[in-house]
Tab-separated table of C-alpha atoms in Angstrom:
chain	number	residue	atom	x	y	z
A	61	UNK	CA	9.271	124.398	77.268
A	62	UNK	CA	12.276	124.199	78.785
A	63	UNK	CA	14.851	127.079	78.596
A	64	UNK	CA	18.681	127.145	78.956
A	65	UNK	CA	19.695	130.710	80.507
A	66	UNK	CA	21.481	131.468	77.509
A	67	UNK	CA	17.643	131.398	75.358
A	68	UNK	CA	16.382	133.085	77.918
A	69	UNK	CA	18.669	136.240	78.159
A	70	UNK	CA	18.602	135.897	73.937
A	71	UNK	CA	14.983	136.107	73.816
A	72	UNK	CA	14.318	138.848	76.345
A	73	UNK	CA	17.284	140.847	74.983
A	74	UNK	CA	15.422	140.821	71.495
A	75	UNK	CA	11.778	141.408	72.704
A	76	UNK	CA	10.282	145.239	71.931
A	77	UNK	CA	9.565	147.093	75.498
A	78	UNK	CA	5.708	146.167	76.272
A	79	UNK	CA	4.423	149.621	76.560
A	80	UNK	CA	2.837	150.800	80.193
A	81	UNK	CA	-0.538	151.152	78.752
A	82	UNK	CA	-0.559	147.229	78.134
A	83	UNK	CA	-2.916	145.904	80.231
A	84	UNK	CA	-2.775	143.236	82.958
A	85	UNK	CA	-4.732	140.559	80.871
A	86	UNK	CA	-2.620	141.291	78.078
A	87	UNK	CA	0.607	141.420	79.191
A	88	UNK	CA	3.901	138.913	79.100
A	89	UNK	CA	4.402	137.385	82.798
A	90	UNK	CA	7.700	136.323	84.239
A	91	UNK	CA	6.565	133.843	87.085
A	92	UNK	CA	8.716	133.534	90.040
A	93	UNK	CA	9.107	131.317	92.713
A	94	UNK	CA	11.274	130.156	95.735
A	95	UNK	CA	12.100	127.233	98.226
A	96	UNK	CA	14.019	127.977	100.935
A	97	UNK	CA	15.519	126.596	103.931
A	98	UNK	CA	13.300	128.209	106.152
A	99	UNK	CA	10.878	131.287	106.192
A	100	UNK	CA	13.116	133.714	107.994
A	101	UNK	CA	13.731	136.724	105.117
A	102	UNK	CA	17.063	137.673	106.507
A	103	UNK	CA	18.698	134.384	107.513
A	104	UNK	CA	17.125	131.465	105.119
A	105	UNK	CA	18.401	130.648	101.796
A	106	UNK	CA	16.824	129.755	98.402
A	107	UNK	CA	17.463	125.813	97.726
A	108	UNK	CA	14.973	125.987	94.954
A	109	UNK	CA	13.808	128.503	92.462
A	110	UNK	CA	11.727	128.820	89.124
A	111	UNK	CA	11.628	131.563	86.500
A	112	UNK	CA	8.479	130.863	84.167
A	113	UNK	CA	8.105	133.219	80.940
A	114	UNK	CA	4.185	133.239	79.720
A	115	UNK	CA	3.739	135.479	76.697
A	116	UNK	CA	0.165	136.401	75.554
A	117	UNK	CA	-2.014	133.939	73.836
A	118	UNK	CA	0.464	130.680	74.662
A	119	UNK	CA	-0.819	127.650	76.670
A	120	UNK	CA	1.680	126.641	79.702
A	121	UNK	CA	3.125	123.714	77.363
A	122	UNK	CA	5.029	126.745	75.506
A	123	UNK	CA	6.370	128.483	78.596
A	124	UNK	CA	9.997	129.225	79.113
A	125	UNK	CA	10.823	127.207	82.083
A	126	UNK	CA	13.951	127.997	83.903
A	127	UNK	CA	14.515	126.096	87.356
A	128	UNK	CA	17.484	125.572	89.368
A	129	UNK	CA	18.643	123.957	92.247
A	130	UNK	CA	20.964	125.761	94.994
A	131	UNK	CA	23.406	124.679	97.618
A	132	UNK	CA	22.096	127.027	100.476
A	133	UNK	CA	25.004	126.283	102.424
A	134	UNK	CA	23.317	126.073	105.541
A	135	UNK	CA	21.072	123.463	106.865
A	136	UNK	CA	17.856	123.326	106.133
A	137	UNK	CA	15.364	123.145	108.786
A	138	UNK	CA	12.735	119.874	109.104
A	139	UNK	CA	9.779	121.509	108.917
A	140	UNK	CA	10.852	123.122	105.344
A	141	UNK	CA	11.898	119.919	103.989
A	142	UNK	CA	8.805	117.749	105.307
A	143	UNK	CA	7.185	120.487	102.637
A	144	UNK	CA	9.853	121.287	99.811
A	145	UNK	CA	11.353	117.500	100.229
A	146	UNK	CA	15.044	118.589	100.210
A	147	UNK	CA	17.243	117.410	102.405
A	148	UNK	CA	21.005	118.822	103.010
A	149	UNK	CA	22.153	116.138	100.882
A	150	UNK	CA	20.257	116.065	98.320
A	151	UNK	CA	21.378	120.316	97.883
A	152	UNK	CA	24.802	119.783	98.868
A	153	UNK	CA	25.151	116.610	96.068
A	154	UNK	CA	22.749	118.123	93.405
A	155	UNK	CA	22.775	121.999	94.265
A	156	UNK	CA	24.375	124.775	92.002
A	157	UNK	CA	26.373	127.012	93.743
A	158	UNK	CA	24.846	130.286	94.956
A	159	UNK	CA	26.930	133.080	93.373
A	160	UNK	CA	26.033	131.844	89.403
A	161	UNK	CA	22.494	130.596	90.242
A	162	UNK	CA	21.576	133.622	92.137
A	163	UNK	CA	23.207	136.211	89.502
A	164	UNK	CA	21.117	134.083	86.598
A	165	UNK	CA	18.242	134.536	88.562
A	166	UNK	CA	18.758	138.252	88.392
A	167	UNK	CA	19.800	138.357	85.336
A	168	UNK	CA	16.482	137.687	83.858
A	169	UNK	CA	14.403	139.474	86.152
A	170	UNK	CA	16.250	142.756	85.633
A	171	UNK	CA	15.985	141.973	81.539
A	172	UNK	CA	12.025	141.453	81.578
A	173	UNK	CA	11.909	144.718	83.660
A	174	UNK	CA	13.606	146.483	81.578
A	175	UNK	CA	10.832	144.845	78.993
A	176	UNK	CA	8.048	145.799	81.060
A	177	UNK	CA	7.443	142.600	82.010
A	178	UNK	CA	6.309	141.750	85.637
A	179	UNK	CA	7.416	139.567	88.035
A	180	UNK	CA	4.946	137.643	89.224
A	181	UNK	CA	4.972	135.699	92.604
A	182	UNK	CA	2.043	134.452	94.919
A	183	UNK	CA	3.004	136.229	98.051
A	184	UNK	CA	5.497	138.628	96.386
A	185	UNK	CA	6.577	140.305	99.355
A	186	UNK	CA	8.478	136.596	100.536
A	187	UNK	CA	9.798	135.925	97.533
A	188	UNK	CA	11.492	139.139	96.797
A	189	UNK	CA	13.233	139.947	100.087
A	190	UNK	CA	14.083	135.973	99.523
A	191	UNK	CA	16.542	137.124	96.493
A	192	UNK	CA	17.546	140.131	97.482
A	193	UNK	CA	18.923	138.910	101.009
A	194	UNK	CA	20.433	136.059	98.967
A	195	UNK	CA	21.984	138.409	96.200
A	196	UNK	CA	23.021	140.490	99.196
A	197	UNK	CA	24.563	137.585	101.087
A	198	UNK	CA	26.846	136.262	98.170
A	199	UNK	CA	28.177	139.702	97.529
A	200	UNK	CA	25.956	140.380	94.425
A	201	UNK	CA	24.187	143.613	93.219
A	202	UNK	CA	20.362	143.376	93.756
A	203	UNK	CA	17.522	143.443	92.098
A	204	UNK	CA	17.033	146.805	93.055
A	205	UNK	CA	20.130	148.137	92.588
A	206	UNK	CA	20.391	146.822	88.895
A	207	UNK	CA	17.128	148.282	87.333
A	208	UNK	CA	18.374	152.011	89.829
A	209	UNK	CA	21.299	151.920	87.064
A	210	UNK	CA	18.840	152.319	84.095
A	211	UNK	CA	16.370	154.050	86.520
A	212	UNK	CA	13.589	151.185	85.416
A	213	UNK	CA	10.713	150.851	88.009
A	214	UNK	CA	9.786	147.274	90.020
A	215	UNK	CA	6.966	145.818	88.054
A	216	UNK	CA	5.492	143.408	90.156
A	217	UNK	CA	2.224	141.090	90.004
A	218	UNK	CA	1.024	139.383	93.315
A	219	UNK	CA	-2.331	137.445	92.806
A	220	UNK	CA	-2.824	137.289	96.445
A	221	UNK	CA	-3.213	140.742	96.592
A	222	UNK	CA	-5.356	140.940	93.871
A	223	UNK	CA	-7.904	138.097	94.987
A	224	UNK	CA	-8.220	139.768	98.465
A	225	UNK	CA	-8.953	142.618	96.834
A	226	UNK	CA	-11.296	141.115	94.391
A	227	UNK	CA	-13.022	138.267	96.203
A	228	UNK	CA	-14.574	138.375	99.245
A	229	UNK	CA	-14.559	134.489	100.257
A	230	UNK	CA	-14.486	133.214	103.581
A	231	UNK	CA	-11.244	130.364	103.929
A	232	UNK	CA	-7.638	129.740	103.350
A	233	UNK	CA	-6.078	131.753	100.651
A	234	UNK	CA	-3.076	129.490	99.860
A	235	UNK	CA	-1.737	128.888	96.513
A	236	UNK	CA	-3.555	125.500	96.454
A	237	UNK	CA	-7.049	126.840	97.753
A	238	UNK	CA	-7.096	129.782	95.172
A	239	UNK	CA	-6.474	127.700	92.154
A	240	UNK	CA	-9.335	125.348	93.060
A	241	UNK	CA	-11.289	128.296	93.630
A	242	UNK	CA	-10.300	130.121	90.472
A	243	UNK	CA	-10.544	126.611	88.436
A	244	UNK	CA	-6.840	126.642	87.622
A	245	UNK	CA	-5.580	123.186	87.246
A	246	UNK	CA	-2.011	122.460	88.827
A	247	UNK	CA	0.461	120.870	86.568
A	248	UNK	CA	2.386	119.147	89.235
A	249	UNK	CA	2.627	118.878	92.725
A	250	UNK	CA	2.414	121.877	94.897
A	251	UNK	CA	5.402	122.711	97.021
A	252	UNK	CA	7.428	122.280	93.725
A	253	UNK	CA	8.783	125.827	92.407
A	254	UNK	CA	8.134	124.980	88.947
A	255	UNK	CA	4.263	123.425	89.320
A	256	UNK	CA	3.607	126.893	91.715
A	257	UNK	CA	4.926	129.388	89.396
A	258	UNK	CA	2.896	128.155	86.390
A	259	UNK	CA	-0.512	127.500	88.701
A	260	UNK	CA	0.041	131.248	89.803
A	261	UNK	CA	0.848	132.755	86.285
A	262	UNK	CA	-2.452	131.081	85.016
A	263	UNK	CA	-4.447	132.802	87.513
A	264	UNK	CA	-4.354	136.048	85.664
A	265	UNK	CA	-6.867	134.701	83.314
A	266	UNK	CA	-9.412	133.787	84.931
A	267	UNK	CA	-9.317	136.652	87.160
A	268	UNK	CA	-9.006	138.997	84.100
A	269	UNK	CA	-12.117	137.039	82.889
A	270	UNK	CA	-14.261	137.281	86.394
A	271	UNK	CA	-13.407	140.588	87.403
A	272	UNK	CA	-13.298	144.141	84.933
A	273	UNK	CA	-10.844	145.854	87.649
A	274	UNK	CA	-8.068	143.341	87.114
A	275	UNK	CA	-8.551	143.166	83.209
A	276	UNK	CA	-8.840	146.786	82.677
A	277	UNK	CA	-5.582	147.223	85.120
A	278	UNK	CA	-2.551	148.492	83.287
A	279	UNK	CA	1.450	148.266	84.007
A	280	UNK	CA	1.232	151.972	84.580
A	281	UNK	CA	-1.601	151.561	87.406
A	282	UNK	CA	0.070	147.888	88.526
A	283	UNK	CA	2.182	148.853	91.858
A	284	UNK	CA	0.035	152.023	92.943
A	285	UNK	CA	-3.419	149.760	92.647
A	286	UNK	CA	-1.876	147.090	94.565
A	287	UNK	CA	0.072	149.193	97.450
A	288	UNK	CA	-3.297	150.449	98.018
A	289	UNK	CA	-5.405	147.339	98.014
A	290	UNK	CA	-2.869	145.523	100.552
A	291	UNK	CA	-3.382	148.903	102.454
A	292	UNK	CA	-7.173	148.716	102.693
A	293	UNK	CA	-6.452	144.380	103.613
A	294	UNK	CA	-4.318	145.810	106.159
A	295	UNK	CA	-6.467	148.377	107.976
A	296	UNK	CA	-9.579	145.358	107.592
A	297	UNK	CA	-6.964	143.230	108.895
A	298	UNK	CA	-5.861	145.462	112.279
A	299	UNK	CA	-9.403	146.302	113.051
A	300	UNK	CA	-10.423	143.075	113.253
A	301	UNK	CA	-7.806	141.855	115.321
A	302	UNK	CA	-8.512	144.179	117.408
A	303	UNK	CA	-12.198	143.584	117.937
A	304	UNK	CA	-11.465	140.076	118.657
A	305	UNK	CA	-8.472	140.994	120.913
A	306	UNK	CA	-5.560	139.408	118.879
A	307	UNK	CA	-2.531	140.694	118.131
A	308	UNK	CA	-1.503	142.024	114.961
A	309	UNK	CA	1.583	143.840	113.389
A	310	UNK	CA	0.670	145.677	110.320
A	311	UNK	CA	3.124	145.078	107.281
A	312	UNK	CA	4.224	146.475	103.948
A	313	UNK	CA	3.937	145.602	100.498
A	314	UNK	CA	6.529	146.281	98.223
């Protein structure tokens, strides 16, 4: 279903707080996802973004879909648009400018936080520092910085995390590969913010389903459970690197 920002900051604004005790399986999901002129954190822009709103018990037909395009204003490098298919004139013709689209963006993440309501995005980590740096760039308050002035905490889903945690599979863990593993049917092509958000919303259920640690995990346990599972990936990650005498630099979730 598609959503104008206005139903979407209406409905949100009007929702009870989900209580911390809700658990994963259970819970309203705001699906997130960028695509950017490049993968660079601290220099690329968003071109692309989608905000998808599942609420328990709804099929993806009845999502709130919100997607935008942006003018980055920057050029956007080849090998990003041989995957997203943008080019600089299709953003520059058809994209919003950055300073509404961005604060819209933030806009509803910061009101389904203040819900209890997690963000969810298939290697988190990108897409977060993605808006921030972009919030930051056009001279906008972050994410961050808006939930500090209610003191709300970063509620935060990233089924990556929670399927290298959870499955111990041998081969690529891209958004495409762990659908088809998980059974999750794409609606849409991948590489297209609004077909990736919903395939990575609707792998909740089936990993709720499969595995009792993810549907017994609650809001309250969501960001400690998951720092510490990228942790453990982490160490498994530098020790085998070194055994096989590659290089590694450790990172951080968020």
């Amino acid at each position: 279903m598609s959503w104008t920002i206005s139903t979407a900051i209406q409905t949100l604004e009007q929702l009870p707080e989900q209580p911390l005790t809700t658990t994963l399986a259970n819970s309203a999901l705001l699906g997130f996802d960028t695509e950017t002129t490049g993968i660079d954190t601290d220099s690329d822009a968003i071109c692309s973004a989608t905000l998808v709103c599942k609420f328990p018990d709804t099929s993806w037909q009845d999502y709130g879909v919100l997607p935008w395009i942006i003018n980055p204003h920057q050029p956007i490098d080849p090998r990003a648009s041989a995957v997203n298919g943008f080019t600089d004139e299709y953003l520059q013709t058809h994209g919003r400018e950055p300073e509404q689209a961005l604060d819209e963006i933030a806009t509803v993440i910061t009101l389904a936080q203040r819900k209890h309501i997690p963000l969810l995005a298939y290697n988190a980590p990108f897409d977060f520092a993605m808006i921030e740096h972009n919030l930051k760039r056009w001279g906008l308050p972050t994410i961050q910085q808006r939930l500090e002035q209610t003191s709300d905490m970063l509620l935060v889903v990233d089924p990556l995390v929670l399927d290298r945690a959870i499955s111990h599979r041998s081969g690529k863990r891209t958004l495409s590969a762990t659908t088809y593993y998980y059974g999750v049917v794409p609606h849409g092509d991948f590489h297209d913010a609004t077909a990736d958000t919903i395939a990575a919303v609707e792998l909740i259920e089936p990993m709720a389903r499969l595995f009792p640690q993810i549907s017994n995990l609650t809001l309250e346990q969501l960001m400690t459970w998951q720092r510490n599972a990228h942790a453990q990936q982490q160490e498994s990650y530098m020790q085998w690197a070194a055994k096989n005498g590659k290089r590694a630099w450790r990172s951080n979730w968020l």
